[in-house]
Tab-separated table of C-alpha atoms in Angstrom:
chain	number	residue	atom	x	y	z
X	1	UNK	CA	18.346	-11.422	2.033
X	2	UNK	CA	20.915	-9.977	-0.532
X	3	UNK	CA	21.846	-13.995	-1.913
X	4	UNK	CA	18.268	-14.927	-1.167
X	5	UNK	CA	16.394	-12.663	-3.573
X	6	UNK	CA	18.321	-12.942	-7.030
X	7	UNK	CA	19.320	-16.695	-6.578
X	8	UNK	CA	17.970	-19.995	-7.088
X	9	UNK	CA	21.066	-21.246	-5.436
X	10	UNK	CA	20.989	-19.640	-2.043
X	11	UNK	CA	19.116	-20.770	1.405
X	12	UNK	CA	15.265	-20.117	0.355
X	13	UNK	CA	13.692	-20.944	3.873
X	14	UNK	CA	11.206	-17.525	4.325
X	15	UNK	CA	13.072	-17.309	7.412
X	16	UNK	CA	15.676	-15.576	4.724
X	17	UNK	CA	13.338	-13.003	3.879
X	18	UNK	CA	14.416	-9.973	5.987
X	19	UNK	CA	11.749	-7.069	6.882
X	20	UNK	CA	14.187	-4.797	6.324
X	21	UNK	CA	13.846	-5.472	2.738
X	22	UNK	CA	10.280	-4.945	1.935
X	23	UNK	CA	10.300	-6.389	-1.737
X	24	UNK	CA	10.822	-10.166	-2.706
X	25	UNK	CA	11.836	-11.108	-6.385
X	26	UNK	CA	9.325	-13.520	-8.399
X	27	UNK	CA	12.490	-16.241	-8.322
X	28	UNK	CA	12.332	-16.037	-4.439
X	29	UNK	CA	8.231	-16.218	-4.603
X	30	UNK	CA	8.279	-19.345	-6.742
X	31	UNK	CA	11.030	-21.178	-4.556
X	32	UNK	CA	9.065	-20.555	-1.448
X	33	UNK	CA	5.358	-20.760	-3.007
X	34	UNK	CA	5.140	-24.204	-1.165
X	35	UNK	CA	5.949	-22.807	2.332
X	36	UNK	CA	3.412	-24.329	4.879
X	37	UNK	CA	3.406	-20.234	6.206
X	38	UNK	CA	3.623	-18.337	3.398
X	39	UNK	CA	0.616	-16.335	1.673
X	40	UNK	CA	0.608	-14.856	-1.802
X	41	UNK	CA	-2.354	-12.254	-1.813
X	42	UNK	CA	-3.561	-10.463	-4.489
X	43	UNK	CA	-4.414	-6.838	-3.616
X	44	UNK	CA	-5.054	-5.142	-7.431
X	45	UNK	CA	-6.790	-2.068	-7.425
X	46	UNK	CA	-7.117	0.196	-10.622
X	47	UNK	CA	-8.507	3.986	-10.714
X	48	UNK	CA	-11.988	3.860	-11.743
X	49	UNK	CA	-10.765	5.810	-15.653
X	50	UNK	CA	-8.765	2.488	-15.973
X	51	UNK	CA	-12.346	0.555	-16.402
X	52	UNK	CA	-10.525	-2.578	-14.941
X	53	UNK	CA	-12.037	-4.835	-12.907
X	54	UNK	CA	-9.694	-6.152	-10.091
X	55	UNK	CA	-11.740	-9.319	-9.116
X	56	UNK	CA	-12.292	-10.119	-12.480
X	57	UNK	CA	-8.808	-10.373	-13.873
X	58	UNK	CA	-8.120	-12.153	-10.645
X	59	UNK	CA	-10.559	-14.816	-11.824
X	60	UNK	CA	-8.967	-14.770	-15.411
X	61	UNK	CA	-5.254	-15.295	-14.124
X	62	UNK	CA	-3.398	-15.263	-10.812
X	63	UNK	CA	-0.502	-16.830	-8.697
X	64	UNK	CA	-0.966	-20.106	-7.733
X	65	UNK	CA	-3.248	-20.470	-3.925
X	66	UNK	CA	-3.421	-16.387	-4.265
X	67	UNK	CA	-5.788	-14.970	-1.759
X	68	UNK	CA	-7.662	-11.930	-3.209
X	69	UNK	CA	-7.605	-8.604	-1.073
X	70	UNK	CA	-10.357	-6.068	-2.241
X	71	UNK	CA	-9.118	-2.772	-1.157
X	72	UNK	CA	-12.231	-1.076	-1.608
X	73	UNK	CA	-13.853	-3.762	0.510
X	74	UNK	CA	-11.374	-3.910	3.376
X	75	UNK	CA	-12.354	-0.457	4.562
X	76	UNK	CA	-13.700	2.156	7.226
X	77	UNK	CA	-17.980	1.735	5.859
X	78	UNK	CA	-18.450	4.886	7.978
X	79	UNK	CA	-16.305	7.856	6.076
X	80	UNK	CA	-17.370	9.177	2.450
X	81	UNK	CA	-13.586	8.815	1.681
X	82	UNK	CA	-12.892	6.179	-0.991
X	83	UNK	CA	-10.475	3.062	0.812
X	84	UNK	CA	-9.734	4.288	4.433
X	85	UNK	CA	-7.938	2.387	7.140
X	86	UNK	CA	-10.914	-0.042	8.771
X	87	UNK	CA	-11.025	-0.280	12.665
X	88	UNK	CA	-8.429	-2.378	14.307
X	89	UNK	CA	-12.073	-5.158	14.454
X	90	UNK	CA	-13.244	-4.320	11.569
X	91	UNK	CA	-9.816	-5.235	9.923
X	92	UNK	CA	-9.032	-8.087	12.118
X	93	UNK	CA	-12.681	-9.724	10.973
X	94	UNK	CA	-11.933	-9.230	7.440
X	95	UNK	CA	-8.310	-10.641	7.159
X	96	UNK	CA	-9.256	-13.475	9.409
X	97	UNK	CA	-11.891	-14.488	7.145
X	98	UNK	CA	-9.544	-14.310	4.067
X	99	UNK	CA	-7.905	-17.053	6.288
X	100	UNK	CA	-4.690	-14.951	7.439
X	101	UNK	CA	-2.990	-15.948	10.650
X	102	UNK	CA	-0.080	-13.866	12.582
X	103	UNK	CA	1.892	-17.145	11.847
X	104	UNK	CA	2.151	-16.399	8.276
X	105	UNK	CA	4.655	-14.810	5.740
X	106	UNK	CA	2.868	-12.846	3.325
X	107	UNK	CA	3.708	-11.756	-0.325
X	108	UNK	CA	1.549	-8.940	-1.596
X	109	UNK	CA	1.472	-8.136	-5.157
X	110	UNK	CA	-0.900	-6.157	-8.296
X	111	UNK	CA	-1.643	-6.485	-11.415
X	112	UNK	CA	0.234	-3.631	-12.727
X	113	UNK	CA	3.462	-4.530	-11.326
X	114	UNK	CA	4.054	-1.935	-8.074
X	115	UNK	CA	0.713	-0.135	-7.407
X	116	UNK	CA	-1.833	-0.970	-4.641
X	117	UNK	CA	0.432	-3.600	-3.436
X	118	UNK	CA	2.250	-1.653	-1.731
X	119	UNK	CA	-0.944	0.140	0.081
X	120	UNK	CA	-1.755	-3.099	1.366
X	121	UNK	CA	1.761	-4.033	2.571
X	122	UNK	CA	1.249	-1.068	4.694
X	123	UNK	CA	-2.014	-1.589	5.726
X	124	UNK	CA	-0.404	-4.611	7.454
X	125	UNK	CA	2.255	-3.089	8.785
X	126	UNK	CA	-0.221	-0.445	10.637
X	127	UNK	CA	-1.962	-3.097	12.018
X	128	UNK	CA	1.134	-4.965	13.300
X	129	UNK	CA	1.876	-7.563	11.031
X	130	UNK	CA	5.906	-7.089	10.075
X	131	UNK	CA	6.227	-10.352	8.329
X	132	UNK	CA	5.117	-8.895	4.575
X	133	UNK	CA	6.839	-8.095	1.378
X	134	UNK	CA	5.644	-7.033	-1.814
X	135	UNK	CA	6.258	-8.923	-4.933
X	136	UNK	CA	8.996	-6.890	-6.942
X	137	UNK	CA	7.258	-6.045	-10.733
X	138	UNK	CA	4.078	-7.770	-10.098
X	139	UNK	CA	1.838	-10.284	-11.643
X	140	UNK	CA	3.429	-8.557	-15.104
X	141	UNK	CA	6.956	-10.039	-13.976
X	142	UNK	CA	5.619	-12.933	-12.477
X	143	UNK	CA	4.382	-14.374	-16.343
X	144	UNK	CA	6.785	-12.439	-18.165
X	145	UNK	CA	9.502	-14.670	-16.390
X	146	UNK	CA	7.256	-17.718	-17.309
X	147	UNK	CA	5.972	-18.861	-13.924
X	148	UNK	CA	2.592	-20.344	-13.518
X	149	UNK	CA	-1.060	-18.458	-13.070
X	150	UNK	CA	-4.105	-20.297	-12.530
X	151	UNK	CA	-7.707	-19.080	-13.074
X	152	UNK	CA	-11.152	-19.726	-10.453
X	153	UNK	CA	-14.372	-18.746	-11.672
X	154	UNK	CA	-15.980	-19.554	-8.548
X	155	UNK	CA	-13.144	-21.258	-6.158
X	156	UNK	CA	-12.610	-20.643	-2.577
X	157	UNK	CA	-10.540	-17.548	-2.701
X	158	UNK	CA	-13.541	-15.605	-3.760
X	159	UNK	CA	-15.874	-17.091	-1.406
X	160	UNK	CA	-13.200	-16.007	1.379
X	161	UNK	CA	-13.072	-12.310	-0.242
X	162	UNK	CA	-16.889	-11.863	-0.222
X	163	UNK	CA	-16.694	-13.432	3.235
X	164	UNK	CA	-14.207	-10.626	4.247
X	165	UNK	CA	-16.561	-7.931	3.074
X	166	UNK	CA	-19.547	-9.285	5.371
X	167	UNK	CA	-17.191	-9.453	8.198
X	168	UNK	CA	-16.683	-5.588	7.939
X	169	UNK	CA	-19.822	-5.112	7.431
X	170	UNK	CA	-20.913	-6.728	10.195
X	171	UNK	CA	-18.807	-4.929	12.583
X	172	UNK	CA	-19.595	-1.479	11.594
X	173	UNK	CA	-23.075	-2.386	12.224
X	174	UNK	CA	-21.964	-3.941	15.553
X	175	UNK	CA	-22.844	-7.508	14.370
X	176	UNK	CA	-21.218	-10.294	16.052
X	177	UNK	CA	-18.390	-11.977	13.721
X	178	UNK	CA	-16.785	-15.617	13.747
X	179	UNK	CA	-13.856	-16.599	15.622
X	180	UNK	CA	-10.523	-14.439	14.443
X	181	UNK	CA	-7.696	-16.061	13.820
X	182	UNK	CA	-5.620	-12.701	13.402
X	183	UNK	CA	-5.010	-10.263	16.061
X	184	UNK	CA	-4.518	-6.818	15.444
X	185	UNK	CA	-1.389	-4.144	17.184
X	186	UNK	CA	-2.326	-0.922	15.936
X	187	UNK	CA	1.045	1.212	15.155
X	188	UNK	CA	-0.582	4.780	15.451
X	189	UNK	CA	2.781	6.494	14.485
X	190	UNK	CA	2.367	5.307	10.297
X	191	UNK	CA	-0.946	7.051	9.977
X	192	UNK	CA	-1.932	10.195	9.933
X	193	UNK	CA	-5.064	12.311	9.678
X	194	UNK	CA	-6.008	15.789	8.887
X	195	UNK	CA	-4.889	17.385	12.156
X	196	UNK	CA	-1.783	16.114	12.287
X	197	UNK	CA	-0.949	17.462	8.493
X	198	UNK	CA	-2.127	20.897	9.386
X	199	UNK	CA	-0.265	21.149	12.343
X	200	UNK	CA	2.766	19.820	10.708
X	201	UNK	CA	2.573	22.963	8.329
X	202	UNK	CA	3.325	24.900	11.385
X	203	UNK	CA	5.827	22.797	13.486
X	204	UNK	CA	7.399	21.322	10.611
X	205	UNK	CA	8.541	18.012	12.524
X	206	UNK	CA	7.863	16.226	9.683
X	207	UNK	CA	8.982	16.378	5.676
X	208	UNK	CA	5.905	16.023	4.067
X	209	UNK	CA	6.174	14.269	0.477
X	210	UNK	CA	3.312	14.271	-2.356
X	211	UNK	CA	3.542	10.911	-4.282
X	212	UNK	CA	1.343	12.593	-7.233
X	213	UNK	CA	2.110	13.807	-10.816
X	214	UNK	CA	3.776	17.565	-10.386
X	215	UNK	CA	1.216	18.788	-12.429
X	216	UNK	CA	-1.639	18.216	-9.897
X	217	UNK	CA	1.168	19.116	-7.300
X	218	UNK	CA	1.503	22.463	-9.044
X	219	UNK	CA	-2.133	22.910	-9.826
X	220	UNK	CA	-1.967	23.048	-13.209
X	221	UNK	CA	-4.099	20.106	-14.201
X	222	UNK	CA	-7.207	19.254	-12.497
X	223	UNK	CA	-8.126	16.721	-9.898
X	224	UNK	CA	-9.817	13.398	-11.711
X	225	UNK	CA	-12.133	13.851	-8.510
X	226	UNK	CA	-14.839	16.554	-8.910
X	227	UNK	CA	-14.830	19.098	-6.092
X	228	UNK	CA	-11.168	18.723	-4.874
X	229	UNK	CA	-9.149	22.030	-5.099
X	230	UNK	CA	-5.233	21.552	-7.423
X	231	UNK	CA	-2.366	22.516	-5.435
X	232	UNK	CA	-0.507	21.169	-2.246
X	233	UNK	CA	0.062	20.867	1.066
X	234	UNK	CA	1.800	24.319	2.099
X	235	UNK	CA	5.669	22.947	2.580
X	236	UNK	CA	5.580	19.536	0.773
X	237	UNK	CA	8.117	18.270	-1.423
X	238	UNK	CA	6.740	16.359	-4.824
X	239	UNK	CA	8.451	13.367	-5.958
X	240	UNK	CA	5.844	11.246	-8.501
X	241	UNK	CA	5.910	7.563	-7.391
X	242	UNK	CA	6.596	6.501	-11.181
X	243	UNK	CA	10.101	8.188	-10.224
X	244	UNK	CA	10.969	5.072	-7.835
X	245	UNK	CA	10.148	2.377	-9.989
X	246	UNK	CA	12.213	1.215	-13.285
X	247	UNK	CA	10.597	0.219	-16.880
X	248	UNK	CA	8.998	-3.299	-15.732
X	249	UNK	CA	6.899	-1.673	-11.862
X	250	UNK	CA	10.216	-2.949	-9.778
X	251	UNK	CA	11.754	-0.683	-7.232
X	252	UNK	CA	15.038	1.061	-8.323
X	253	UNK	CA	18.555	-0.077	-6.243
X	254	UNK	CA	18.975	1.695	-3.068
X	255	UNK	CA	21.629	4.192	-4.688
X	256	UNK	CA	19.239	5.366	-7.286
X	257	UNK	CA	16.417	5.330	-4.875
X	258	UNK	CA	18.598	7.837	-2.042
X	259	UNK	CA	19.233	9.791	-5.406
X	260	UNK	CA	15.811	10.700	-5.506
X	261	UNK	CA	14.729	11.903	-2.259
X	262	UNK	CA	18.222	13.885	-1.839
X	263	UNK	CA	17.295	15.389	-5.398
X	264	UNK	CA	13.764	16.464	-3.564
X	265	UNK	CA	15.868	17.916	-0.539
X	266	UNK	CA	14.750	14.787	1.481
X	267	UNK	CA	16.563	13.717	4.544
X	268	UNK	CA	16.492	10.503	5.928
X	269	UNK	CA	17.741	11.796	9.498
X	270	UNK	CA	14.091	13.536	9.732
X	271	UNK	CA	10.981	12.073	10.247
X	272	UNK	CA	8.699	11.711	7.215
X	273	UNK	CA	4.822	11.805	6.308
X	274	UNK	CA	4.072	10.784	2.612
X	275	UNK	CA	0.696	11.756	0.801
X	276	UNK	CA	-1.148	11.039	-2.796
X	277	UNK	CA	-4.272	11.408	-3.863
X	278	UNK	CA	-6.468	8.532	-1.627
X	279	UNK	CA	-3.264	7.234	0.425
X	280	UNK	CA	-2.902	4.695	-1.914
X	281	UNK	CA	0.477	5.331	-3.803
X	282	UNK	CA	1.601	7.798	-1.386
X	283	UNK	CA	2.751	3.966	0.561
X	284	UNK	CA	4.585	3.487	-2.142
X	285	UNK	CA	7.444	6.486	-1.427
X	286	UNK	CA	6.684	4.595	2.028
X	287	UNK	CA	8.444	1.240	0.871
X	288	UNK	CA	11.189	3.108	-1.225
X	289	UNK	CA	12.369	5.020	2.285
X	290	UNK	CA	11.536	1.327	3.881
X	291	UNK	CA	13.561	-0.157	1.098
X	292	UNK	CA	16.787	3.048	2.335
X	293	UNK	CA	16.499	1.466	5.974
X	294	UNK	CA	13.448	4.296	7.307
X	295	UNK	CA	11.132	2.240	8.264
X	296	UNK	CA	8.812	4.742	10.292
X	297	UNK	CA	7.327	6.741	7.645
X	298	UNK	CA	3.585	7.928	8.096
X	299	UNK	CA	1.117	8.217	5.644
X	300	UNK	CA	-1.789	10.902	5.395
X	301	UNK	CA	-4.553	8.370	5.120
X	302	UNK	CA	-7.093	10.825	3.776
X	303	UNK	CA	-4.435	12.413	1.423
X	304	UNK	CA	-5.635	15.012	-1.591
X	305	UNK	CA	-8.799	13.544	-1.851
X	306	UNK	CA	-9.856	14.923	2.062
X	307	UNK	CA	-7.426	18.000	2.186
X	308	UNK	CA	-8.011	19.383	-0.993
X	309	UNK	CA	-12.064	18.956	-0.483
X	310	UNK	CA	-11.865	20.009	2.792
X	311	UNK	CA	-13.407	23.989	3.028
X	312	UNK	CA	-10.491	25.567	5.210
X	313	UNK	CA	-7.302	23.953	4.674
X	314	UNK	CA	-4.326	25.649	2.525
X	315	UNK	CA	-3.315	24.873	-0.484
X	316	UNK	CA	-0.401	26.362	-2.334
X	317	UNK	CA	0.311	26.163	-6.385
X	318	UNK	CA	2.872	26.162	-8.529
X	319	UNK	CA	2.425	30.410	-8.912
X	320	UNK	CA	0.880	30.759	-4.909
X	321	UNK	CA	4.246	28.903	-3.531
């Protein structure tokens, strides 16, 4: 998709979109944004001490036919954890309701240019669906290259995103849903829980890389959750997912990209787990190592937010370590 992505010129079928690439550019979005099979959905999702409001700024101003994903809402109802992986049902319900088919291409961006996107791009991808690419720099690229937004008060995208949250609702109270039009193939090997971290610390099969600020890595400034221990994972490597993106949220070139996991003492000939703090951005150091050809990489659903609340598991500082 080399020609495909930078061009205006070049074939722009989304049979040119490669899933080895896991970004498309917003010149290869607006050539294709008429594709019978292609989806643009909006999956924005802000920290809660950003006081933004996803669904609302999707209402002000979004990409043309954008479906809107609510992150929170597309979740397991049963954990305390904020945003975990649904049930293979419970996420099959939700997305089929947003109107999603296995048929169709789907673009994934946020409002902040490479954030959450990139969680939900994964989220797919766990679930089966290969045939998804995040939108390179975001709604923020999207209108500073001077491509339409439209706004819906009330329209049929946000009739389909409540409708999503019923549908998972409905399953985890074991409420029969309408017909899905998506089928689910859970890929077990790009999640992984609690266990499997604290066993890694012992076998070490797996580089384990932190996607948060090295000052939370190192313990030195406090977790914006209340009750969650600073530190790390005993082992893990900390590279800060800011460090993959340039100046306007799009991913670096490959070169610069391998620069920064060989600066971390990453190898690509090892298997990988990445973490954050609520698995969100942690999937973004998953689509950089996607973007370097490694497309296997795990990530520690429950992250910081579980391990470093959790009674009994290790952490290590900047002074312990």
């Amino acid at each position: 998709m080399a020609s495909t992505v930078a061009g205006v010129k070049a074939d722009f079928s989304t049979q040119s979109a490669s899933t080895n690439e896991p970004v498309v550019s917003v010149d290869w979005l607006h050539a294709n944004l008429k594709e019978p099979d292609l989806k643009v959905v909006d999956a924005s999702w802000y920290m809660p001490d950003e006081q933004r409001n996803p669904i609302q700024e999707y209402q002000v101003a979004h990409i043309l036919g954008a479906l809107f994903f609510d992150v929170d809402g597309i979740s397991d109802r049963i954990t305390k954890l904020p945003h975990m992986l649904p049930s293979e049902e419970a996420f099959a319900a939700a997305v089929s309701a947003l109107g999603i088919e296995n048929k169709d291409d789907l673009v994934v961006y946020d409002g902040k240019g490479l954030f959450s996107a990139a969680r939900v791009w994964w989220m797919f991808r766990v679930f089966g669906h290969d045939r998804v690419w995040v939108l390179d720099g975001g709604l923020p690229r999207w209108r500073a290259s001077g491509y339409d937004v439209e706004s819906s008060a009330s329209g049929d995208a946000i009739l389909k995103a409540s409708a999503a949250s019923e549908a998972i609702e409905k399953v985890y109270r074991g409420q029969p849903v309408g017909p899905t039009t998506f089928q689910t193939k859970f890929q077990p090997h790009l999640v992984w829980n609690l266990e499997q971290v604290r066993k890694n610390i012992e076998e070490r099969t797996h580089q384990q890389i932190d996607a948060r600020s090295k000052a939370r890595f190192d313990g030195t400034a406090l977790e914006p959750r209340k009750g969650i221990r600073s530190g790390h994972v005993p082992g893990s490597k900390c590279i800060p997912f800011p460090q993959l993106l340039d100046a306007s949220g799009t991913v670096l070139p490959a070169d610069q990209l391998k620069k920064k996991f060989d600066e971390a003492g990453i190898t690509l000939d090892s298997p990988i787990v990445t973490s954050c703090g609520t698995g969100v951005t942690a999937c973004i150091l998953a689509l950089g190592l996607h973007k370097l050809g490694k497309s296997d990489v795990a990530v520690y659903d429950g992250s910081w937010t579980e391990w470093g609340a959790h009674p009994d598991t290790p952490v290590d500082t900047s002074t312990s370590s």
